[in-house]
Amino acid sequence: MKKDMLCWLSIAELAAGYRAQEFSPLDVTRSLLDRIKHLDDQINSYIAVLEDSALREARASENRFVKGASLGALDGVPVSLKDIFHIAGVPTTAASKILTDSVAGEDSAVVKKIRATGAVLLGKTNLHEFAYGITGLSSHFGPVRNPWDLEHITGGSSSGSAAAVAAGVSYASVGSETGASVRRPASFCGVVGFKPTYGFISRRGMLPGAWSIDTVGVFGRSVSDAVTFAGALVGYETSDPFSQLPGDSKRSMAKHEGMSGLRIGVPRMYLNEDVAEETRSTFEVALMNMEKQGARVSDFELPSVRFTAVTLTLVSASEISSYHRQWIHDRPDDYCTDVRDRLYLGLGISAGEYLLAQRARRRIGDELQEAFSKIDVLVTPTTPGPAPRIADGVTALKDRPLEVGYHHSNLVRLPSLLGLPVISVPSGQTRGGLPLALQIVGRPFDEVSVIRVAHAVERAAGFLERHPGLSVEGGGRHE
Amino acid sequence: MKAMGQPPLSPSTRLTMLASLSLSSKERETMLAAFGHLSQAVESLEGFVSPEATPATTFSPQKSRQEDP
């Protein structure tokens, strides 16, 4: 196999190649490190590349394969993680000036899990500063650019993780969500973003944002890759008070396919004028394909959901600002401007208003619980349109965090607010070649249904073989 | 939606909560505008979760007791 094609293999294909000794973990790791050196100046997806330790881990993996002692599906697979997760001996910067030299004393729970699989940790990915923003442009280490077109945003906050997977400089990556920080960049970058149920993957050793909302999620180029990676990270962590895991979780993370009999709800009243025409038409085609495969698709009214964006904004802004209250007093000029303004907003919310939002959250949850007695999953476009141009600014994202009403901004925040499992899957491309995606939302701990639909959407979309046209000569145009 | 609970804090009251931060005049202006949106949002939420808007029963103690081992 040509060296420049290795980066597009699936995780299963990598494992098969290792077992057949067609190539080794060291070959693949060297190939990706080389690709990072040549390409990452264009997209800026990494804050730190851990070359020495990655090569050591790859050699150890290679030895295991030689001895026939592979640790499993992820052994020797180069992966990355958002720079809010601790790796012992490495700074956890959160893409901030404030934490630039803050070296972690021990591995986060996620890193311990990754090490146990034998995967190779390539490095730490860039993000919107402190995971508190939706563009991926505000970072002490510079903005992340979309591999499909360098003039477009990646979305945030897990911008570097999405861009790295899309550009073939990481096979999978760990991110986190407070408001859609896995799904939004996944959608804009044409990769799969999977956020399991709240608490499914431990946050121990992850810098906090909003503690009642933050959830770990993953990126992969395919549903199988994302599910395989997420499956390796789940597990109850006794030292994490937010960790939770039902007894059959391992079964539920296994591969499930087929749509027959699934009941799919579409909250169509929220697909307002914010939703772009190409996003809308691609979404309708995906729904028709689901029906052809035996799913029952119906419109579904969820009136309380119109309060979702406001509720999430109040809860998250209060909690995040609480965490930052000392730094924002002592070092306000060390924050990116947009992040600082959001922290100020949170400090202007009273305790009573925070509790009001928590009550609203409960009411919205009650409505969803009732809905999930009649449907198995909700399906919506992940974002209202494709990745906007950087030059068009944040307003092009059509985000309405403080508006009550029937608009799309509620849909993207709903799984975060309620801790529901959700996956974003590429569903097509615009005429200009930018990726489009839809999200599948399930009831708590029902990852099975979410994954079933995701596999079907992926097959129908035929997006898997498409990759950004990045080259060592530069460019960043889609193919 | 008409608010049924307490009126929200005014934008200027919210700004006083940031008094110790020494905001510039431009920052104060930005935050006053943002707090205006926030106050409207809070007012809507008050209506959404007010006692009058809450269904009489969202929780069944009898059922819960039966399920409790």
Coordinates of C-alpha atoms in Angstrom, one line a residue:
Chain A
M1 CA 0.0 0.0 0.0
K2 CA 1.2 3.5 -0.9
K3 CA 2.3 5.4 2.2
D4 CA 0.1 8.4 1.5
M5 CA -3.0 6.1 1.5
L6 CA -2.4 4.7 4.9
C7 CA -4.0 7.7 6.6
W8 CA -7.4 6.9 5.1
L9 CA -7.7 3.3 6.3
S10 CA -10.3 2.5 8.9
I11 CA -9.4 1.3 12.3
A12 CA -10.5 -2.3 11.4
E13 CA -8.4 -2.1 8.2
L14 CA -5.4 -1.0 10.2
A15 CA -5.8 -3.9 12.6
A16 CA -6.1 -6.3 9.7
G17 CA -3.0 -4.9 8.1
Y18 CA -1.0 -5.2 11.3
R19 CA -2.1 -8.8 11.8
A20 CA -1.2 -9.7 8.2
Q21 CA 2.1 -7.8 8.6
E22 CA 1.4 -5.7 5.5
F23 CA 2.6 -2.7 7.5
S24 CA 3.4 -2.1 11.2
P25 CA 2.2 0.3 13.9
L26 CA 5.6 2.0 13.6
D27 CA 5.1 2.4 9.8
V28 CA 1.7 4.0 10.3
T29 CA 2.8 6.2 13.2
R30 CA 5.8 7.5 11.2
S31 CA 3.5 8.1 8.2
L32 CA 1.1 10.2 10.3
L33 CA 3.9 12.1 12.1
D34 CA 5.3 12.9 8.6
R35 CA 1.8 14.0 7.4
I36 CA 1.4 16.2 10.5
K37 CA 4.7 17.9 9.7
H38 CA 3.7 18.6 6.1
L39 CA 0.0 19.5 6.5
D40 CA -0.7 20.8 10.0
D41 CA 0.7 24.3 9.3
Q42 CA -2.4 24.7 7.1
I43 CA -5.1 23.6 9.5
N44 CA -3.4 24.0 12.9
S45 CA -5.2 21.1 14.4
Y46 CA -2.5 20.2 17.0
I47 CA -1.2 22.2 20.0
A48 CA 1.4 19.5 20.9
V49 CA 2.7 16.6 18.9
L50 CA 4.2 13.9 21.2
E51 CA 6.6 12.5 18.6
D52 CA 9.0 10.7 20.9
S53 CA 6.4 9.0 23.1
A54 CA 4.3 8.2 20.1
L55 CA 7.2 6.4 18.4
R56 CA 7.9 4.5 21.7
E57 CA 4.3 3.4 22.0
A58 CA 4.3 2.3 18.3
R59 CA 7.4 0.2 18.8
A60 CA 5.8 -1.4 21.9
S61 CA 2.7 -2.1 19.8
E62 CA 4.8 -3.6 17.0
N63 CA 6.4 -5.9 19.5
R64 CA 3.1 -7.1 20.7
F65 CA 2.0 -7.9 17.1
V66 CA 5.2 -9.8 16.5
K67 CA 4.6 -11.9 19.6
G68 CA 0.9 -12.4 18.7
A69 CA -0.1 -10.5 21.8
S70 CA -2.2 -7.7 20.4
L71 CA -4.3 -5.8 22.9
G72 CA -7.2 -5.6 20.5
A73 CA -8.9 -3.4 18.0
L74 CA -7.1 -0.2 18.8
D75 CA -3.6 -1.6 19.4
G76 CA -1.2 0.5 17.4
V77 CA -3.8 2.9 16.1
P78 CA -2.6 6.6 16.3
V79 CA -5.2 8.8 18.0
S80 CA -5.3 12.3 19.6
L81 CA -7.2 14.2 22.2
K82 CA -8.5 17.6 22.9
D83 CA -6.1 19.6 25.0
I84 CA -8.3 19.7 28.1
F85 CA -7.5 16.1 29.1
H86 CA -4.4 15.5 31.3
I87 CA -1.5 13.5 30.1
A88 CA 1.1 13.1 32.9
G89 CA 4.1 15.3 32.2
V90 CA 2.5 17.3 29.4
P91 CA 0.9 20.8 29.7
T92 CA -2.9 20.9 29.6
T93 CA -3.4 24.3 28.1
A94 CA -7.1 24.4 27.1
A95 CA -5.7 26.6 24.2
S96 CA -5.3 29.4 26.7
K97 CA -2.5 31.7 27.7
I98 CA -3.4 31.2 31.4
L99 CA -2.6 27.5 31.4
T100 CA 0.2 27.4 28.8
D101 CA 2.7 26.0 31.3
S102 CA 0.4 24.0 33.4
V103 CA 1.9 20.5 33.4
A104 CA -0.4 17.6 34.4
G105 CA 0.7 15.4 37.3
E106 CA -1.2 12.3 36.2
D107 CA -3.1 10.9 33.3
S108 CA -6.8 11.6 32.9
A109 CA -9.2 8.6 33.0
V110 CA -9.6 8.8 29.2
V111 CA -5.8 8.6 28.7
K112 CA -5.6 5.6 31.0
K113 CA -8.2 3.9 29.0
I114 CA -6.4 4.8 25.7
R115 CA -3.1 3.4 27.1
A116 CA -4.9 0.2 28.1
T117 CA -5.9 -0.4 24.5
G118 CA -2.4 -0.1 23.1
A119 CA -3.4 2.9 20.9
V120 CA -0.7 5.4 20.1
L121 CA -1.2 8.9 21.5
L122 CA -0.1 11.3 18.7
G123 CA -0.7 14.5 20.5
K124 CA -3.1 17.1 21.9
T125 CA -5.5 19.0 19.7
N126 CA -6.4 22.6 19.4
L127 CA -9.7 24.0 20.6
H128 CA -11.7 27.1 21.2
E129 CA -10.2 28.6 24.3
F130 CA -11.3 26.8 27.5
A131 CA -13.8 24.8 25.3
Y132 CA -16.0 27.9 25.5
G133 CA -16.9 28.9 22.0
I134 CA -18.4 27.6 18.8
T135 CA -16.0 28.7 16.0
G136 CA -12.7 27.2 16.8
L137 CA -11.1 30.5 15.9
S138 CA -10.2 31.8 19.4
S139 CA -7.2 30.0 20.6
H140 CA -3.9 31.2 22.2
F141 CA -2.3 28.8 19.6
G142 CA -4.0 30.3 16.6
P143 CA -7.3 29.4 14.8
V144 CA -8.1 26.0 13.4
R145 CA -9.0 25.9 9.7
N146 CA -11.4 23.6 7.9
P147 CA -9.5 20.9 5.9
W148 CA -12.3 20.9 3.3
D149 CA -11.7 24.6 2.6
L150 CA -9.2 26.6 4.6
E151 CA -11.3 29.8 4.3
H152 CA -14.1 28.2 6.3
I153 CA -14.4 27.6 10.0
T154 CA -14.2 24.1 11.7
G155 CA -16.7 24.9 14.4
G156 CA -15.9 24.5 18.0
S157 CA -15.1 23.9 20.6
S158 CA -13.4 20.6 19.7
S159 CA -12.1 22.1 16.5
G160 CA -8.6 20.5 16.3
S161 CA -10.0 17.0 17.0
A162 CA -12.5 17.3 14.1
A163 CA -10.0 18.8 11.7
A164 CA -7.3 16.3 12.6
V165 CA -9.5 13.3 11.8
A166 CA -10.9 14.9 8.7
A167 CA -7.4 15.7 7.4
G168 CA -6.0 12.2 8.0
V169 CA -3.6 13.2 10.7
S170 CA -5.4 11.2 13.4
Y171 CA -7.6 8.1 13.1
A172 CA -9.8 9.1 16.0
S173 CA -9.8 11.8 18.6
V174 CA -11.4 12.6 22.0
G175 CA -13.4 15.7 22.4
S176 CA -16.0 17.1 24.8
E177 CA -19.4 18.8 24.6
T178 CA -21.1 21.4 26.7
G179 CA -23.3 22.8 23.9
A180 CA -22.5 20.7 20.8
S181 CA -18.7 21.0 20.8
V182 CA -18.3 17.5 19.3
R183 CA -21.2 17.5 16.8
R184 CA -20.8 21.0 15.4
P185 CA -17.2 20.6 14.3
A186 CA -17.9 17.0 13.2
S187 CA -20.6 18.3 11.0
F188 CA -18.5 21.1 9.5
C189 CA -15.5 18.9 9.0
G190 CA -17.3 15.8 7.5
V191 CA -16.5 13.3 10.2
V192 CA -18.6 11.3 12.7
G193 CA -19.0 12.9 16.1
F194 CA -20.4 10.6 18.9
K195 CA -21.4 11.8 22.3
P196 CA -22.6 8.9 24.5
T197 CA -25.0 9.4 27.5
Y198 CA -23.8 11.8 30.2
G199 CA -21.3 10.1 32.5
F200 CA -20.7 7.2 30.2
I201 CA -17.1 8.2 29.7
S202 CA -15.4 9.5 32.8
R203 CA -14.4 13.2 33.0
R204 CA -11.7 12.6 35.7
G205 CA -8.7 14.5 34.7
M206 CA -10.6 16.7 32.2
L207 CA -10.6 20.5 32.8
P208 CA -14.2 21.4 33.7
G209 CA -16.5 23.7 31.9
A210 CA -20.1 23.2 33.1
W211 CA -20.1 20.3 35.4
S212 CA -23.7 19.4 35.1
I213 CA -23.5 19.2 31.3
D214 CA -19.9 18.4 30.2
T215 CA -19.7 15.1 28.4
V216 CA -16.8 13.3 26.7
G217 CA -17.3 12.4 23.1
V218 CA -15.3 11.1 20.2
F219 CA -14.5 11.7 16.5
G220 CA -13.9 9.0 13.8
R221 CA -14.1 9.0 10.0
S222 CA -16.8 6.4 10.1
V223 CA -19.5 5.3 12.5
S224 CA -17.6 2.0 13.2
D225 CA -14.4 3.9 14.0
A226 CA -16.2 6.3 16.4
V227 CA -18.1 3.5 18.1
T228 CA -15.0 1.3 18.4
F229 CA -13.1 4.2 20.0
A230 CA -15.9 5.2 22.3
G231 CA -16.5 1.6 23.3
A232 CA -12.9 1.5 24.6
L233 CA -13.3 4.6 26.7
V234 CA -16.6 3.9 28.5
G235 CA -16.4 2.5 32.0
Y236 CA -17.4 3.4 35.6
E237 CA -14.8 5.4 37.4
T238 CA -15.2 5.3 41.2
S239 CA -13.3 8.5 41.7
D240 CA -15.6 10.4 39.3
P241 CA -18.8 11.4 41.0
F242 CA -20.5 12.0 37.7
S243 CA -19.5 8.6 36.2
Q244 CA -22.4 6.2 35.5
L245 CA -22.7 3.0 33.6
P246 CA -25.7 0.6 33.4
G247 CA -25.0 -3.1 33.4
D248 CA -25.5 -3.7 29.7
S249 CA -23.5 -0.8 28.4
K250 CA -20.9 -3.0 26.7
R251 CA -23.6 -4.8 24.8
S252 CA -25.2 -1.5 23.8
M253 CA -22.0 -0.2 22.4
A254 CA -21.6 -3.2 20.1
K255 CA -22.3 -2.9 16.4
H256 CA -25.9 -3.0 15.5
E257 CA -27.4 -2.5 12.0
G258 CA -30.8 -2.4 10.4
M259 CA -33.7 0.1 10.7
S260 CA -36.7 -2.2 10.5
G261 CA -39.4 -1.0 12.9
L262 CA -37.5 1.9 14.3
R263 CA -39.7 4.9 15.1
I264 CA -38.1 8.1 14.1
G265 CA -39.4 11.5 15.2
V266 CA -38.6 14.7 13.3
P267 CA -39.2 18.0 15.2
R268 CA -39.9 19.8 12.0
M269 CA -41.3 22.9 13.6
Y270 CA -37.7 23.8 14.6
L271 CA -36.4 23.7 11.0
N272 CA -37.0 27.4 10.5
E273 CA -35.5 29.8 8.1
D274 CA -32.1 29.4 9.7
V275 CA -31.8 26.0 7.9
A276 CA -30.1 26.3 4.5
E277 CA -31.8 24.9 1.5
E278 CA -29.1 22.3 0.7
T279 CA -29.2 21.2 4.3
R280 CA -32.9 20.8 4.2
S281 CA -33.0 18.9 0.9
T282 CA -30.2 16.6 2.0
F283 CA -32.0 15.9 5.2
E284 CA -35.3 15.1 3.4
V285 CA -33.4 12.6 1.2
A286 CA -31.9 10.9 4.3
L287 CA -35.4 10.6 5.8
M288 CA -36.7 9.0 2.6
N289 CA -33.9 6.5 2.7
M290 CA -34.7 5.7 6.4
E291 CA -38.3 4.9 5.4
K292 CA -37.2 2.7 2.5
Q293 CA -35.1 0.7 5.0
G294 CA -38.2 0.0 7.1
A295 CA -38.1 2.9 9.7
R296 CA -41.3 4.7 10.5
V297 CA -40.7 8.5 10.2
S298 CA -43.1 11.0 11.6
D299 CA -43.2 14.7 12.5
F300 CA -43.1 15.3 16.2
E301 CA -44.1 18.3 18.3
L302 CA -41.9 19.3 21.2
P303 CA -43.1 22.7 22.3
S304 CA -41.0 22.9 25.5
V305 CA -37.9 22.5 23.4
R306 CA -38.2 26.1 22.3
F307 CA -36.7 27.0 25.8
T308 CA -33.6 24.7 25.3
A309 CA -31.1 27.2 24.1
V310 CA -31.9 29.8 26.8
T311 CA -31.9 27.1 29.5
L312 CA -28.6 25.7 28.5
T313 CA -27.0 29.1 28.2
L314 CA -28.1 30.1 31.7
V315 CA -26.9 26.8 33.2
S316 CA -23.6 26.6 31.4
A317 CA -22.7 30.2 31.6
S318 CA -23.3 30.2 35.4
E319 CA -21.3 27.0 35.9
I320 CA -18.4 27.9 33.6
S321 CA -18.1 31.4 35.0
S322 CA -18.0 30.0 38.5
Y323 CA -15.0 27.9 37.6
H324 CA -13.2 30.9 36.1
R325 CA -14.1 33.5 38.7
Q326 CA -10.6 34.0 40.2
W327 CA -8.8 34.1 36.8
I328 CA -11.4 36.5 35.3
H329 CA -10.8 38.9 38.2
D330 CA -7.0 38.5 38.2
R331 CA -6.1 38.0 34.5
P332 CA -9.0 39.2 32.3
D333 CA -6.7 40.4 29.6
D334 CA -5.3 36.9 29.2
Y335 CA -8.6 35.6 27.8
C336 CA -9.7 35.8 24.1
T337 CA -12.2 38.6 23.9
D338 CA -15.3 36.5 23.0
V339 CA -14.5 34.0 25.8
R340 CA -14.1 36.9 28.3
D341 CA -17.4 38.4 27.3
R342 CA -19.2 35.0 27.8
L343 CA -17.6 34.7 31.3
Y344 CA -18.8 38.2 32.1
L345 CA -22.3 37.2 31.0
G346 CA -22.2 34.2 33.4
L347 CA -21.2 36.4 36.3
G348 CA -24.3 38.5 35.7
I349 CA -26.7 35.6 36.3
S350 CA -28.1 35.4 39.9
A351 CA -28.3 32.1 41.9
G352 CA -32.0 32.3 41.7
E353 CA -31.9 32.5 37.9
Y354 CA -29.5 29.6 37.7
L355 CA -32.0 27.5 39.7
L356 CA -34.8 28.7 37.5
A357 CA -32.9 27.4 34.5
Q358 CA -32.4 24.0 36.3
R359 CA -36.2 23.8 36.8
A360 CA -36.7 24.6 33.2
R361 CA -34.2 21.9 32.3
R362 CA -36.3 19.4 34.3
R363 CA -39.5 20.4 32.4
I364 CA -37.9 20.0 29.0
G365 CA -36.6 16.6 30.2
D366 CA -40.1 15.6 31.2
E367 CA -41.3 16.4 27.7
L368 CA -38.5 14.4 26.1
Q369 CA -39.2 11.5 28.4
E370 CA -42.8 11.4 27.2
A371 CA -41.7 11.7 23.6
F372 CA -39.4 8.8 23.9
S373 CA -42.3 6.5 24.9
K374 CA -43.6 7.1 21.3
I375 CA -40.4 7.2 19.3
D376 CA -37.0 5.6 19.4
V377 CA -34.8 8.4 18.1
L378 CA -35.1 12.1 17.1
V379 CA -33.4 13.0 13.8
T380 CA -32.5 16.6 12.8
P381 CA -29.8 18.4 10.7
T382 CA -26.8 18.7 13.0
T383 CA -26.2 22.3 12.0
P384 CA -28.4 24.8 10.1
G385 CA -25.9 24.9 7.3
P386 CA -22.4 24.0 6.1
A387 CA -19.3 25.6 7.7
P388 CA -19.5 29.4 7.2
R389 CA -16.6 31.3 5.8
I390 CA -14.2 32.7 8.4
A391 CA -14.6 36.2 6.9
D392 CA -18.4 36.1 7.4
G393 CA -18.0 36.1 11.2
V394 CA -19.8 34.3 14.0
T395 CA -23.2 35.7 12.9
A396 CA -23.1 33.4 9.9
L397 CA -23.5 30.5 12.3
K398 CA -27.1 31.7 12.9
D399 CA -26.8 30.8 16.6
R400 CA -29.4 32.1 19.0
P401 CA -28.3 31.2 22.5
L402 CA -30.6 33.7 24.2
E403 CA -33.7 33.4 22.1
V404 CA -36.8 31.5 23.0
G405 CA -38.6 30.1 19.9
Y406 CA -38.9 27.5 17.2
H407 CA -35.4 27.7 15.8
H408 CA -32.6 25.3 15.1
S409 CA -30.3 26.5 17.9
N410 CA -32.5 24.5 20.3
L411 CA -32.0 21.3 18.5
V412 CA -28.2 21.3 18.6
R413 CA -28.2 22.0 22.3
L414 CA -30.9 19.5 23.3
P415 CA -28.7 16.4 23.7
S416 CA -26.2 18.4 25.7
L417 CA -28.8 19.9 28.1
L418 CA -30.4 16.5 28.8
G419 CA -27.3 14.3 28.6
L420 CA -28.8 12.2 25.8
P421 CA -26.7 10.0 23.5
V422 CA -26.3 11.6 20.1
I423 CA -24.2 11.0 17.0
S424 CA -23.6 13.3 14.0
V425 CA -23.1 11.6 10.7
P426 CA -22.1 13.1 7.3
S427 CA -25.2 13.0 5.1
G428 CA -23.9 14.7 1.9
Q429 CA -22.2 17.7 0.5
T430 CA -23.1 21.1 -0.8
R431 CA -22.7 21.9 -4.5
G432 CA -19.5 23.7 -3.4
G433 CA -18.3 20.5 -1.8
L434 CA -18.6 21.3 1.9
P435 CA -19.9 18.5 4.2
L436 CA -23.5 18.4 5.6
A437 CA -24.6 16.2 8.5
L438 CA -27.6 15.0 10.5
Q439 CA -27.8 14.1 14.2
I440 CA -29.5 11.1 15.7
V441 CA -30.6 11.6 19.4
G442 CA -31.7 8.7 21.6
R443 CA -33.1 8.1 25.1
P444 CA -30.5 7.9 27.9
F445 CA -28.3 4.7 27.6
D446 CA -30.0 3.7 24.4
E447 CA -26.8 4.0 22.3
V448 CA -28.0 1.0 20.3
S449 CA -30.8 2.8 18.4
V450 CA -28.6 5.8 17.7
I451 CA -25.9 3.6 16.3
R452 CA -28.3 1.6 14.2
V453 CA -29.6 4.7 12.4
A454 CA -26.1 6.1 12.1
H455 CA -24.9 3.1 10.2
A456 CA -27.9 3.3 7.8
V457 CA -27.4 7.0 7.2
E458 CA -23.7 6.5 6.5
R459 CA -24.3 3.7 4.0
A460 CA -26.9 5.7 2.1
A461 CA -24.8 8.9 2.0
G462 CA -21.8 7.3 0.4
F463 CA -19.6 9.9 2.0
L464 CA -16.9 7.6 3.5
E465 CA -14.6 7.6 0.5
R466 CA -14.5 11.4 0.2
H467 CA -11.6 13.2 1.7
P468 CA -10.4 16.8 1.8
G469 CA -7.9 17.7 -0.9
L470 CA -5.2 18.9 1.3
S471 CA -1.7 18.4 -0.1
V472 CA 1.9 19.2 1.0
E473 CA 1.8 22.0 -1.6
G474 CA -1.2 23.5 0.3
G475 CA -4.6 24.4 -1.0
G476 CA -7.3 22.8 1.2
R477 CA -9.9 22.5 -1.5
H478 CA -12.4 19.7 -1.5
E479 CA -12.3 16.8 -4.0
Chain B
M1 CA -45.0 34.7 27.1
K2 CA -46.2 36.6 30.2
A3 CA -43.9 36.2 33.1
M4 CA -45.6 34.7 36.2
G5 CA -42.7 34.8 38.7
Q6 CA -40.3 37.4 39.8
P7 CA -39.3 40.1 37.4
P8 CA -35.8 39.5 36.0
L9 CA -32.9 41.6 37.1
S10 CA -32.4 44.7 35.0
P11 CA -29.3 45.0 32.8
S12 CA -27.9 47.8 35.0
T13 CA -28.3 45.7 38.1
R14 CA -26.4 42.9 36.4
L15 CA -23.7 45.3 35.5
T16 CA -23.2 46.1 39.2
M17 CA -22.5 42.4 39.8
L18 CA -19.3 43.0 37.7
A19 CA -18.3 46.1 39.6
S20 CA -15.1 44.5 40.9
L21 CA -13.9 43.7 37.4
S22 CA -13.1 47.3 36.3
L23 CA -14.7 47.0 32.8
S24 CA -13.8 49.5 30.2
S25 CA -16.6 51.7 28.8
K26 CA -16.7 49.6 25.7
E27 CA -17.0 46.4 27.7
R28 CA -19.7 48.0 29.8
E29 CA -21.6 48.9 26.7
T30 CA -21.2 45.4 25.2
M31 CA -22.3 43.7 28.5
L32 CA -25.3 46.0 28.9
A33 CA -26.6 44.9 25.5
A34 CA -25.9 41.2 26.3
F35 CA -27.6 41.6 29.7
G36 CA -30.7 43.1 28.0
H37 CA -31.0 39.8 26.0
L38 CA -30.4 37.8 29.1
S39 CA -33.1 39.6 31.1
Q40 CA -35.6 38.9 28.3
A41 CA -34.6 35.3 28.3
V42 CA -35.0 35.0 32.0
E43 CA -38.5 36.6 31.8
S44 CA -39.5 33.9 29.3
L45 CA -38.2 31.1 31.5
E46 CA -40.1 32.5 34.5
G47 CA -43.3 32.0 32.5
F48 CA -42.3 28.6 31.4
V49 CA -41.7 27.2 34.9
S50 CA -44.2 29.2 36.9
P51 CA -46.6 27.2 39.1
E52 CA -49.5 28.1 36.8
A53 CA -47.7 26.6 33.9
T54 CA -46.7 23.5 35.7
P55 CA -49.0 20.4 35.2
A56 CA -50.7 19.3 38.5
T57 CA -48.8 16.0 38.5
T58 CA -45.5 15.2 37.0
F59 CA -44.6 12.7 39.6
S60 CA -46.5 9.8 41.1
P61 CA -45.5 9.0 44.7
Q62 CA -47.6 5.9 44.7
K63 CA -45.9 4.5 41.7
S64 CA -42.5 5.4 43.0
R65 CA -43.1 3.6 46.3
Q66 CA -44.2 0.5 44.5
E67 CA -41.0 0.5 42.4
D68 CA -38.8 1.1 45.4
P69 CA -37.5 -2.3 46.6

